[in-house]
Coordinates of C-alpha atoms in Angstrom, one line a residue:
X1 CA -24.1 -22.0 -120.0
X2 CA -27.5 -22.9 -118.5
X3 CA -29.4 -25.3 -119.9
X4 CA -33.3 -25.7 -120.5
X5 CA -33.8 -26.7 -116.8
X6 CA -32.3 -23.0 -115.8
X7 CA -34.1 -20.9 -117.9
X8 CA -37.9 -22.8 -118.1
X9 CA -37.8 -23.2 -121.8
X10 CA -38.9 -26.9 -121.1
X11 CA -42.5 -28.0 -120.3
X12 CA -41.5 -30.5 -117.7
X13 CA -44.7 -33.2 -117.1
X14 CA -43.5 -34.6 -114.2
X15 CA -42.9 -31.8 -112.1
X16 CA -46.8 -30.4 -113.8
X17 CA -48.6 -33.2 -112.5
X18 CA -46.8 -33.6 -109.4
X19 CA -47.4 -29.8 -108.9
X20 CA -51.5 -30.6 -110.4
X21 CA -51.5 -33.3 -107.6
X22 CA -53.6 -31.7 -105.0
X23 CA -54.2 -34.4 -102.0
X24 CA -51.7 -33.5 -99.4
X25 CA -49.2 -36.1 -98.4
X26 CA -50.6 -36.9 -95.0
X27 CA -53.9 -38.3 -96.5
X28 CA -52.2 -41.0 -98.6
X29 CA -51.4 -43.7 -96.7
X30 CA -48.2 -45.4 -98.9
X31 CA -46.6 -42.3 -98.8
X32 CA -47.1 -41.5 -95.1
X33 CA -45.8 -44.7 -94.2
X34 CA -42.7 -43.6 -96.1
X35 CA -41.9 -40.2 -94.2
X36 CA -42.4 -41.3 -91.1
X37 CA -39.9 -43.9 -91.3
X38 CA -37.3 -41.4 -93.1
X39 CA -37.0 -39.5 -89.5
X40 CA -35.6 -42.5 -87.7
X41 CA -33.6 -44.4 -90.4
X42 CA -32.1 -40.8 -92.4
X43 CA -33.0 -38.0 -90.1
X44 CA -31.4 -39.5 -87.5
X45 CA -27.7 -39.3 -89.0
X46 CA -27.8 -35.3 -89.2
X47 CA -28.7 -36.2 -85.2
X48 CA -25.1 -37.3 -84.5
X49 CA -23.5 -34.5 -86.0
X50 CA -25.5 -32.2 -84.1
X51 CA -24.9 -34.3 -80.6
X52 CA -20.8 -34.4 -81.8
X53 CA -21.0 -30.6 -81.9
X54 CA -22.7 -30.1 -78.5
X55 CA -20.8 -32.7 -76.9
X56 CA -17.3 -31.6 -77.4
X57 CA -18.7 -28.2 -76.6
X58 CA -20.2 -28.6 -73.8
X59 CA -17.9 -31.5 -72.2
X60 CA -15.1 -28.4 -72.5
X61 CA -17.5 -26.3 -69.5
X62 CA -17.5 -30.1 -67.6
X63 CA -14.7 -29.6 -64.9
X64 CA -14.4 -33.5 -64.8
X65 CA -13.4 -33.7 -69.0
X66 CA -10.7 -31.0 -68.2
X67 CA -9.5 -32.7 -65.0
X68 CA -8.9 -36.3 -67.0
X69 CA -7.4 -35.0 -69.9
X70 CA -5.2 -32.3 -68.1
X71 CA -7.3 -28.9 -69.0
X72 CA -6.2 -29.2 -72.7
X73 CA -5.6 -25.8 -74.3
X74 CA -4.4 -24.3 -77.5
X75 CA -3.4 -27.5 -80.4
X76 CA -4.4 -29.8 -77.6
X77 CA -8.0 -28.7 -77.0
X78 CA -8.8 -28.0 -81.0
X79 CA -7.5 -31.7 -82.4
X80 CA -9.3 -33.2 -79.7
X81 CA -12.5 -31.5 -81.5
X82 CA -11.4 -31.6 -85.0
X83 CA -10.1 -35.3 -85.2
X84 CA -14.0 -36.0 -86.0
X85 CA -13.5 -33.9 -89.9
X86 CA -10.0 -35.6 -89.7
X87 CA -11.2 -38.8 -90.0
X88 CA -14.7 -38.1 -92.5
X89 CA -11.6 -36.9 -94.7
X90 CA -10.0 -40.1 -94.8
X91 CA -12.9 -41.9 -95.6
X92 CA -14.5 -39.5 -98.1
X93 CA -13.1 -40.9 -101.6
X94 CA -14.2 -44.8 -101.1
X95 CA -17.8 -43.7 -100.2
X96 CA -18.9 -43.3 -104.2
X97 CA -18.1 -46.9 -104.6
X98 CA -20.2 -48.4 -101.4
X99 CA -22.9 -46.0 -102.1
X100 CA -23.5 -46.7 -105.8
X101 CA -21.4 -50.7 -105.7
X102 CA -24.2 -51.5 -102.8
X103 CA -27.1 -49.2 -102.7
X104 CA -27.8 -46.2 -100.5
X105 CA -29.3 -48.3 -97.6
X106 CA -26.4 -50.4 -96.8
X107 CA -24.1 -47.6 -97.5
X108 CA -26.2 -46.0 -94.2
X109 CA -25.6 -49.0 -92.5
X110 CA -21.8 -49.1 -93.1
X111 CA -21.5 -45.5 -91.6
X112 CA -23.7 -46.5 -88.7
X113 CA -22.1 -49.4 -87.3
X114 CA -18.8 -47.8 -87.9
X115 CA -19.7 -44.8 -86.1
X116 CA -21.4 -47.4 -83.1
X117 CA -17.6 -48.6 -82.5
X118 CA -16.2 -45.3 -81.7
X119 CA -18.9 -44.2 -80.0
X120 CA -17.9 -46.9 -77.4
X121 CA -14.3 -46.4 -77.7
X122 CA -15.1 -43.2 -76.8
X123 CA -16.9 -43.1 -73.7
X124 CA -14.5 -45.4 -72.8
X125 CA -11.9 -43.6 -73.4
X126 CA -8.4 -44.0 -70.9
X127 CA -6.2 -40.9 -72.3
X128 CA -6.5 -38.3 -75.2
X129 CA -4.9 -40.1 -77.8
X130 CA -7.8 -43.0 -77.6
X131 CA -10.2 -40.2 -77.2
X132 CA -8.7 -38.7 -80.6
X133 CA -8.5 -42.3 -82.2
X134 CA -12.7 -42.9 -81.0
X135 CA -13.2 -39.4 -82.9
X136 CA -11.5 -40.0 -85.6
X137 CA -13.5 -43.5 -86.0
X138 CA -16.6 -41.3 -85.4
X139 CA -15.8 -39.3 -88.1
X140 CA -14.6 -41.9 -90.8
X141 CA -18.0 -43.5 -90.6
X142 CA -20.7 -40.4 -90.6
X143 CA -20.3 -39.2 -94.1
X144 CA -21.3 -42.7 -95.4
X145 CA -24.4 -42.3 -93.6
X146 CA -24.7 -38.6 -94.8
X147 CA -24.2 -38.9 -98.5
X148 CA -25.7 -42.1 -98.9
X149 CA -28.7 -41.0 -96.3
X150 CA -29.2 -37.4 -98.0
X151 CA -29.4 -38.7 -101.8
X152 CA -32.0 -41.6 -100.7
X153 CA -34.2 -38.9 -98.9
X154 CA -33.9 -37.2 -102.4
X155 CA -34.6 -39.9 -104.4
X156 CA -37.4 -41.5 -102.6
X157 CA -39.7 -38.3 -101.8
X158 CA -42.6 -37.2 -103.3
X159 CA -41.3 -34.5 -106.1
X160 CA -43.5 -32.1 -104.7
X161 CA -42.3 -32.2 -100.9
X162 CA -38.7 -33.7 -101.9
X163 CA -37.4 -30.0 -100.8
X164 CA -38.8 -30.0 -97.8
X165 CA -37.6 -33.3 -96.8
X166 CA -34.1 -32.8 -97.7
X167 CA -33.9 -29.7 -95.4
X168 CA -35.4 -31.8 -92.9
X169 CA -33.0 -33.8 -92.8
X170 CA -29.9 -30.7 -92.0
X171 CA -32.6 -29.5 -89.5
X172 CA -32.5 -32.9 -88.1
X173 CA -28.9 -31.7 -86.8
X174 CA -30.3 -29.7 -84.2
X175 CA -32.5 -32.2 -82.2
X176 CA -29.3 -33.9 -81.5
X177 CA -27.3 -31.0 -80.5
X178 CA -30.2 -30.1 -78.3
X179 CA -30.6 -33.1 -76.9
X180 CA -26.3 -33.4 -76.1
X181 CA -26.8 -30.3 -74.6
X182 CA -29.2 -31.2 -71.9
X183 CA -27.2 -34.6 -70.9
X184 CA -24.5 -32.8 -70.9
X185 CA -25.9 -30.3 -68.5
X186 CA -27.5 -32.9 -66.2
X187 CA -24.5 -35.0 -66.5
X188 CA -21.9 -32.4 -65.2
X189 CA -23.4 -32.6 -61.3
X190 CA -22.2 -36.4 -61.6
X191 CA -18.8 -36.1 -59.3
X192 CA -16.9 -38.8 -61.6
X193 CA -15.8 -39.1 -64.8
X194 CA -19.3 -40.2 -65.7
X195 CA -20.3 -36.6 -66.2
X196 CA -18.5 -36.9 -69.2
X197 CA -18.7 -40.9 -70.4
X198 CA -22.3 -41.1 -70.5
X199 CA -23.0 -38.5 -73.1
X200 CA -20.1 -39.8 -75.0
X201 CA -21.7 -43.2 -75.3
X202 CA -24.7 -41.7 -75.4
X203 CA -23.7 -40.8 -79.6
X204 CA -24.3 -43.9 -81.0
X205 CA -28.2 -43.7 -80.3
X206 CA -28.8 -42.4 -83.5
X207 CA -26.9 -45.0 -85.0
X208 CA -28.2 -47.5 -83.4
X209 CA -31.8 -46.4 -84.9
X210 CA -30.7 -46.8 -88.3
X211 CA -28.8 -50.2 -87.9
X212 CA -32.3 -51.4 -86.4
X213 CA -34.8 -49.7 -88.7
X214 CA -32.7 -48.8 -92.3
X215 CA -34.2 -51.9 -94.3
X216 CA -37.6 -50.8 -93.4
X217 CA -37.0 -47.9 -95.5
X218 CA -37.4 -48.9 -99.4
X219 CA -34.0 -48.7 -101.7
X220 CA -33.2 -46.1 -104.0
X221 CA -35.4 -46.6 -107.6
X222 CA -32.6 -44.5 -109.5
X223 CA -30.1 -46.6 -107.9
X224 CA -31.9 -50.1 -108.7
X225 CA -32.8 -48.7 -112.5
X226 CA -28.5 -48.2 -112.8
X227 CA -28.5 -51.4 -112.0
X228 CA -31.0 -52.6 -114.7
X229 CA -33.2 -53.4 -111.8
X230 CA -36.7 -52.0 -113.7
X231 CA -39.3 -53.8 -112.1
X232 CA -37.8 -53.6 -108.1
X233 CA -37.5 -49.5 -109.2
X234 CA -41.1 -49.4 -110.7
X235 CA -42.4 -51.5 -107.5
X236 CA -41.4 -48.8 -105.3
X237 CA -42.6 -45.9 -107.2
X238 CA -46.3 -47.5 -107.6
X239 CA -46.7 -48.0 -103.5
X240 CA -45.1 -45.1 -102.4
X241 CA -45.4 -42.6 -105.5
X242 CA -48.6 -43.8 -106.5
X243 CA -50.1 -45.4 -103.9
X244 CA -50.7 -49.1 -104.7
X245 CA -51.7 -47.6 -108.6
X246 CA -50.4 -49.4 -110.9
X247 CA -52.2 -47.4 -113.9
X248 CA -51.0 -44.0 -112.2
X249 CA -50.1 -41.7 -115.1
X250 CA -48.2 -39.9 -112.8
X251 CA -45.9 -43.2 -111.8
X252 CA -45.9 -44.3 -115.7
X253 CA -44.5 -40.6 -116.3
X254 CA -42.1 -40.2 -113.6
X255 CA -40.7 -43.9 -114.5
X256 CA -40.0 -42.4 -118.3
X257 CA -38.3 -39.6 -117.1
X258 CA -36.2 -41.5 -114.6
X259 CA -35.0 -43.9 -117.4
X260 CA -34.3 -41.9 -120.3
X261 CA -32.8 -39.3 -117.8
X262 CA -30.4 -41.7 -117.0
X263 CA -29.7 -43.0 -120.3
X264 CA -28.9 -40.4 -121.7
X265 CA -26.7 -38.9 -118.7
X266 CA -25.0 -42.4 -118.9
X267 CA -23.8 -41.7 -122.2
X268 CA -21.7 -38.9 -121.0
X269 CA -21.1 -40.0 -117.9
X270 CA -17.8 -42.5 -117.0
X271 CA -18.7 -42.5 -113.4
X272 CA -15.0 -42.0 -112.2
X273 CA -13.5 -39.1 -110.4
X274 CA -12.7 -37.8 -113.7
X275 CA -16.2 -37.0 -114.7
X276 CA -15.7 -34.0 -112.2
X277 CA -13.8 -32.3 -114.4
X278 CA -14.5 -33.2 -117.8
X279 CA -16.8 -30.8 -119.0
X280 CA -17.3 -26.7 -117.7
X281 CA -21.0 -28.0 -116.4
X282 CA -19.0 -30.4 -113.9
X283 CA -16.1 -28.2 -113.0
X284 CA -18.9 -25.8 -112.1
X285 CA -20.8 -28.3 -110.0
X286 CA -17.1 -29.4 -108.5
X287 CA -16.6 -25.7 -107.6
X288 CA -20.1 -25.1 -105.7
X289 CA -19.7 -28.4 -104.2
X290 CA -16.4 -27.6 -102.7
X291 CA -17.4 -23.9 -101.7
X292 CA -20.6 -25.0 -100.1
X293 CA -19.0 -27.3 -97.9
X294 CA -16.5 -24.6 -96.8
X295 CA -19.1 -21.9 -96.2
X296 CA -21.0 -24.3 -94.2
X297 CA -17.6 -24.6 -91.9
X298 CA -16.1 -21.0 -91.7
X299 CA -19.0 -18.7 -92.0
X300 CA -18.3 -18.1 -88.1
X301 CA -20.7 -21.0 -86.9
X302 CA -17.7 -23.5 -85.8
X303 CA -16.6 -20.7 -83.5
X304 CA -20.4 -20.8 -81.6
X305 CA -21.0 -24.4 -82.3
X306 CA -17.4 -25.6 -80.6
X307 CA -16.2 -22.5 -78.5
X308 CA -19.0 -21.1 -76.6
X309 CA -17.1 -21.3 -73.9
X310 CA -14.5 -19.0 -74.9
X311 CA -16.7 -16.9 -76.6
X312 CA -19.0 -15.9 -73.1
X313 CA -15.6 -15.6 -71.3
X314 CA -14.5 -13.3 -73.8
X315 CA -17.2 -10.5 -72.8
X316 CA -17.2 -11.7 -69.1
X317 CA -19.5 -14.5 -68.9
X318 CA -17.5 -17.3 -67.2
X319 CA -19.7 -19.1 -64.8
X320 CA -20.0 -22.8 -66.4
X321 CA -24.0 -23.1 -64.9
X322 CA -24.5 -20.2 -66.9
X323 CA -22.3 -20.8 -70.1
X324 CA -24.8 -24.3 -69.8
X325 CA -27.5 -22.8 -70.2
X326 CA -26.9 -20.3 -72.4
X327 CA -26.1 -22.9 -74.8
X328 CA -28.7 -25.3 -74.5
X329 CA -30.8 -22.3 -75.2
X330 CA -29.3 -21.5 -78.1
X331 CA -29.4 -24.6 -79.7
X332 CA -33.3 -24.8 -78.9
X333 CA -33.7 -21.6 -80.5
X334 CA -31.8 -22.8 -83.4
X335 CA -33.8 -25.8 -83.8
X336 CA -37.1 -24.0 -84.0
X337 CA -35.6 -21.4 -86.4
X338 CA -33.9 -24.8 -88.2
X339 CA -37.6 -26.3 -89.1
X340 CA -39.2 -23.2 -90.0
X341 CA -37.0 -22.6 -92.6
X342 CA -36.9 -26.2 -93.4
X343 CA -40.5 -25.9 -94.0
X344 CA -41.2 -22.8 -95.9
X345 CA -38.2 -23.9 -98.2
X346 CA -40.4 -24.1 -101.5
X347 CA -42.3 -20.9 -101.3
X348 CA -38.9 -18.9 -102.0
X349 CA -36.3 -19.1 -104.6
X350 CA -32.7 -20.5 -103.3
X351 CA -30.3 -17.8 -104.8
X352 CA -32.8 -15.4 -102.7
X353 CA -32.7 -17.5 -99.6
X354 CA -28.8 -18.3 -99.7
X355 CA -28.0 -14.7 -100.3
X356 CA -30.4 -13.4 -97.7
X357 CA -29.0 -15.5 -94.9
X358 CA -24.9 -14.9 -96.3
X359 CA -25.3 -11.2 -96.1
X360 CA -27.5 -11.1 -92.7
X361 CA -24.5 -13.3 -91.1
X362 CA -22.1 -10.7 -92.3
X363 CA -24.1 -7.8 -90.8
X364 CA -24.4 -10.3 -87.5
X365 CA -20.7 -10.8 -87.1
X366 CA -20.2 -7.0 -87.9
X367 CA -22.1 -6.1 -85.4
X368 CA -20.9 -8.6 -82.9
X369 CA -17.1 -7.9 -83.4
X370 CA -18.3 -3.9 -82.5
X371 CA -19.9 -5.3 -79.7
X372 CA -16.4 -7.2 -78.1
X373 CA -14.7 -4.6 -79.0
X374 CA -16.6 -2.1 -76.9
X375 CA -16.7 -4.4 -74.1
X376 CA -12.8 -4.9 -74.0
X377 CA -11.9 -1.3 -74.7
X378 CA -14.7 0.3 -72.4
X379 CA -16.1 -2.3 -70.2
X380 CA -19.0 -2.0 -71.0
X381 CA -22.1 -4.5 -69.8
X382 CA -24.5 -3.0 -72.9
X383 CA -22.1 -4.2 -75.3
X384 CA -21.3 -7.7 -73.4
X385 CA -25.2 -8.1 -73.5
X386 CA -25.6 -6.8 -77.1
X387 CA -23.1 -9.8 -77.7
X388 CA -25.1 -12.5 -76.5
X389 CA -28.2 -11.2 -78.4
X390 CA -25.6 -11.0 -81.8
X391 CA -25.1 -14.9 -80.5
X392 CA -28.5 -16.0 -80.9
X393 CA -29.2 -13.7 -83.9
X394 CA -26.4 -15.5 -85.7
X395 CA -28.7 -19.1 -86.4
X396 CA -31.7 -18.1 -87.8
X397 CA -29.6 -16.6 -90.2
X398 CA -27.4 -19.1 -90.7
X399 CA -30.1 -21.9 -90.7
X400 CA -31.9 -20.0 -93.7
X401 CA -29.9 -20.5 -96.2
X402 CA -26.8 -23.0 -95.2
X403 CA -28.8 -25.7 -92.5
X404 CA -31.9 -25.7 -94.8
X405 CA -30.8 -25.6 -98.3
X406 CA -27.5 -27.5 -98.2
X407 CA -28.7 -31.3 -99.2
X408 CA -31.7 -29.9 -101.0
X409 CA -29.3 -27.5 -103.5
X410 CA -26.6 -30.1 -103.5
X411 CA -29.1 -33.2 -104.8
X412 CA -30.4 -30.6 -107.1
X413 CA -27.0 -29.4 -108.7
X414 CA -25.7 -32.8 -108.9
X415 CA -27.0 -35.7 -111.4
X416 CA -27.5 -39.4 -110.3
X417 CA -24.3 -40.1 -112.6
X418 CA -22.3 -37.6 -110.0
X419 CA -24.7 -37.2 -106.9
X420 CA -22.3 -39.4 -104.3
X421 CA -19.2 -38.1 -105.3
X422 CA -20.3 -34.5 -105.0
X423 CA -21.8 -34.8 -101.9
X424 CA -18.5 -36.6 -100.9
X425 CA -16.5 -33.8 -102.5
X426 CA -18.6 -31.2 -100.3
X427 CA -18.2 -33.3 -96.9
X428 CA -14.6 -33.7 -98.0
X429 CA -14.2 -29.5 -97.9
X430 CA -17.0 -29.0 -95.3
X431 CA -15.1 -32.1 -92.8
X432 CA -11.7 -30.1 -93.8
X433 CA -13.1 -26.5 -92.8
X434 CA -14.1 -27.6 -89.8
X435 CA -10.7 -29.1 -89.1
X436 CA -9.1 -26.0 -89.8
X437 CA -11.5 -23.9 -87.9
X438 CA -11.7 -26.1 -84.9
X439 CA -7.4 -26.2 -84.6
X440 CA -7.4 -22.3 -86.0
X441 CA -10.8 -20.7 -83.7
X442 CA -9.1 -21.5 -80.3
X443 CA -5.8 -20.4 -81.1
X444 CA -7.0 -16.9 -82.9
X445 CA -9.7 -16.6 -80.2
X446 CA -6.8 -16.8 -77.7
X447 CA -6.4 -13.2 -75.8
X448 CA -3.1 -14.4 -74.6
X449 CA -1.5 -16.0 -77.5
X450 CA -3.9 -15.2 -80.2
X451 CA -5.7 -11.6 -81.1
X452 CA -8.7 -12.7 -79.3
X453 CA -11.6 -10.4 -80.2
X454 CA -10.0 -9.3 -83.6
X455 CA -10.3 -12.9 -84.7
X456 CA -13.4 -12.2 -85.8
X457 CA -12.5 -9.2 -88.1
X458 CA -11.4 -12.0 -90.5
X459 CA -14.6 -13.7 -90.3
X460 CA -16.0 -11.0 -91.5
X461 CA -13.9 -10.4 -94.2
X462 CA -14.0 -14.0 -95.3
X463 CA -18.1 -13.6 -95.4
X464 CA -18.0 -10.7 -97.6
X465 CA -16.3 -12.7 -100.0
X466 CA -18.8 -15.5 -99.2
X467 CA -21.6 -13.2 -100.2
X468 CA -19.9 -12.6 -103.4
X469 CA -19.1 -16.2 -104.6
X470 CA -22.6 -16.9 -103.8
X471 CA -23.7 -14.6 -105.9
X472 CA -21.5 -15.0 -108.9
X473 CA -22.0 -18.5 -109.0
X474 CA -24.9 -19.9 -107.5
X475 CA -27.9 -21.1 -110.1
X476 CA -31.5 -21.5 -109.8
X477 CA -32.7 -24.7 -109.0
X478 CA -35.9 -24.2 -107.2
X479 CA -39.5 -25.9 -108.5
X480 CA -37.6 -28.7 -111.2
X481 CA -37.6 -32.5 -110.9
X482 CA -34.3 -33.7 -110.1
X483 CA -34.7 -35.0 -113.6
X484 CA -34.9 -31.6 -115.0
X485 CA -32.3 -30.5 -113.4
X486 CA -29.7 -33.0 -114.5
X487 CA -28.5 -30.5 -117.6
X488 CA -28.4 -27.8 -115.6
X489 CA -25.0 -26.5 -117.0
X490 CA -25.4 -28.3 -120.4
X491 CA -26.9 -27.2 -123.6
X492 CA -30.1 -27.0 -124.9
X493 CA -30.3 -30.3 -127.3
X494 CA -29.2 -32.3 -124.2
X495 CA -32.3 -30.8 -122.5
X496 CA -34.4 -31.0 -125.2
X497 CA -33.7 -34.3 -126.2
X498 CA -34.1 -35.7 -122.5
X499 CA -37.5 -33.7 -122.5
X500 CA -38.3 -35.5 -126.5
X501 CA -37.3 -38.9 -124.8
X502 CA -39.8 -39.3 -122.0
X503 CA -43.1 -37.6 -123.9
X504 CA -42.2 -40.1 -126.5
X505 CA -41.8 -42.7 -124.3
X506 CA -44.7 -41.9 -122.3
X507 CA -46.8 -41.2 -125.6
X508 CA -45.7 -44.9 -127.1
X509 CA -46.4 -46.9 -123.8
X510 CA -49.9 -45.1 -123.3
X511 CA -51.0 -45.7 -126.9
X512 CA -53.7 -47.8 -127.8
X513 CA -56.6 -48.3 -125.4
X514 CA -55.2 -46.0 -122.7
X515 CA -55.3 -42.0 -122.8
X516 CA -51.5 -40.8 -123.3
X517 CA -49.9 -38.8 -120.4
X518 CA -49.3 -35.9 -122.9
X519 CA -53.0 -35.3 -124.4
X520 CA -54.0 -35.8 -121.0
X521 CA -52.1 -33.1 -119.3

């Protein structure tokens, strides 16, 4: 089933040179221009997910949030959390036709502004069903910014440090859940309902970044090429790609490849909803699209991310100074753990780093679950501290395979042809995960009304079988041009006659005068 691009049969010259291409980004000018301005404008939006998540958690320890809204509790206190997936659900299927109708850039700035408007609603906020309505506002908004923003990080980098920058941009998540974190904790001394309202309106900063700063960034070239845009496309790839070159072979090559790429995925492509499932390759890429964005939800991380809370008073830790700070310092450790991995991402193979980081988060919540159990049963203060350590374990983990590979796998299994409406079809099960898990988590975590510790006996169960989709289905995608690995799942000729297309190409435009790419190489 795998294609040239799985197996390395093809000699790809684009990802050679690129690879061949020894001056380090930092030193070309064009180019560091370029990712500078993608952590403000693209970065940012992984920002607001992170400052959602540490909001709503740590507004929950914030006596003046459960005062207003009448200490909410069981279906109450989880669809005040999960209206935010609730809504990215609603507004999933439209985003393919902003994002590819009107170009990555404004799709960005659709989410954005959207997601500035419940911001405000919902710091100002009168009751919990306008709270819910701002959430769900939030929520419709962000995945326009995330799809649109994760394919134009992948489609405007460097092919050499594309990897990195797309886990970057995950990694990104964690600045703003830090940052929520300390407002939150500063905020909660404020004797109003301030403590509360200002890091609520405090969540459209991001956005407000890339309303200001998105059309510095350059457009998509893939996206301007579909729309027969050539010269715009081959603009963007001599300044930033080549730096100013116009005569770089390496621009000349990668311009080839883009165009009979695309031709020739165009040919099979409709670019409707059907395309999903109209050959085995798609309903493969539909499959891993839709699991990712589940195991990126319920692989235990919603229960730390929006129920710390209940977690520390669950082994005896219930002092909300404490809880605080315990969580900001989690999340800090997370976001150091978040860039490492971000940034060693191209010196080991993705199956190797998603299955490494699915089967140490089993062993984690194993050993955790042990761990409460011990506490409840013996009450003991070994296991109740052996539970926060299991706490802080759990993100490094997690953060090496589903926080730094998630955008750089998912831009590498799907083609430009299919590339928004996967990545909507994985927000779509990701946003709907966490909807489950944040109405589900407080309800199972419940020692009352739920089976409290023994809740996470079927996280661990659900991660084994995790660990086993992951390995049954997950290909190779690591060290390819995106162009490579658009037949991933097809066969050979497609490959082969993508790979005949551009040296020909590239041969016909170099000949005469000019050295070809091909004898060059």
């Amino acid at each position: 089933m795998a294609g040239v691009a799985e197996n390395g049969v093809a000699d790809n010259i684009v990802h050679r040179m690129a690879i061949e291409d020894k001056v380090p980004w930092y030193r070309k000018k064009n180019l560091r221009y370029l990712y500078f301005m993608l952590f403000p404008c693209l970065m940012g939006i992984e920002m607001t997910s992170g400052f959602d998540s540490q909001v709503i958690n740590a507004v929950q320890i914030v006596p003046a949030w459960n005062s207003y809204f009448g200490h909410p509790q069981g279906g109450l206190k989880g669809i005040l959390a999960s209206a935010l997936p609730l809504g990215s659900c609603i507004g999933l299927p439209l985003i393919p036709y902003v994002n590819d109708g009107f170009g990555r850039r404004w799709c960005v700035m659709f989410g954005s502004v959207i997601m500035i408007i419940g911001s405000l609603i919902q710091g100002f906020s009168i009751n919990a069903p306008m709270y819910i309505i701002s959430r769900l506002i939030i929520g419709f908004g962000l995945p326009y910014a995330i799809v649109a923003g994760s394919s134009l990080i992948g489609e405007l980098a460097y092919p050499k440090e594309r990897a990195i920058m797309t886990s970057l941009f995950n990694a990104a998540y964690f600045i703003g859940a830090i940052v929520a974190a300390g407002i939150t904790f500063g905020t909660q001394t404020i004797a109003s309902d301030w403590s509360w309202r200002v890091p609520s309106l405090l969540q459209m900063s991001p956005s407000i970044f890339q309303v200001s700063l998105i059309f510095f960034l350059p457009e998509s070239p893939r996206y301007l090429i579909s729309q027969d845009r050539h010269e715009e496309a081959l603009k963007i790839l001599v300044k930033y790609h080549g730096e100013g070159d116009e005569a770089s072979e390496f621009v000349k090559a990668e311009m080839a490849e883009i165009k009979t790429t695309m031709s020739i995925e165009m040919d099979f492509a409709k670019r409707s909803w059907l395309d999903m499932v109209n050959t085995a390759g798609n309903r493969r890429r539909l499959a891993i699209g839709a699991l990712v964005g589940v195991m990126t939800q319920l692989s235990g991380n919603v229960v730390i991310s929006y129920y710390t809370s209940d977690i520390l008073a669950m082994v005896g830790y219930t002092d909300p100074a404490f809880q605080a700070k315990f969580n900001i310092g989690n999340q800090c450790s997370s976001g150091v753990f978040a860039s490492i991995a971000a940034l060693v991402v191209m010196r080991f193979r993705r199956r190797t780093m998603y299955l490494t980081s699915i089967l140490s988060i089993l062993v984690i919540y194993v050993a955790w679950t042990i761990s409460a159990a011990e506490y409840l049963n013996a009450n003991s203060q070994v296991a109740a501290k052996l539970c926060l350590f299991w706490i802080y374990a759990y993100q490094p983990c997690y953060n090496i395979g589903f926080n730094a590979l998630t955008y750089t796998f998912l831009v590498e299994v799907f083609p430009y042809a299919s590339r928004a409406r996967g990545l909507a079809v994985y927000q779509f099960f990701g946003k709907a995960a966490q909807f489950f898990g944040t109405n589900v988590n407080p309800v199972g975590l419940d020692p009352v009304h739920g089976i409290g510790y023994k809740f996470l006996i079927v996280y661990c169960c659900w991660i084994a079988v995790e660990a086993f989709l992951i390995w049954w289905l997950w290909p190779e995608t690591s060290n390819r041009t995106l162009e490579e690995l658009t037949f991933l799942f097809e066969d050979e000729e497609r490959a082969h006659r993508a790979t005949a297309a551009v040296e020909k190409q590239i041969h016909h435009e170099d000949a005469g005068p000019r050295v070809s790419v091909k004898e060059e190489a």
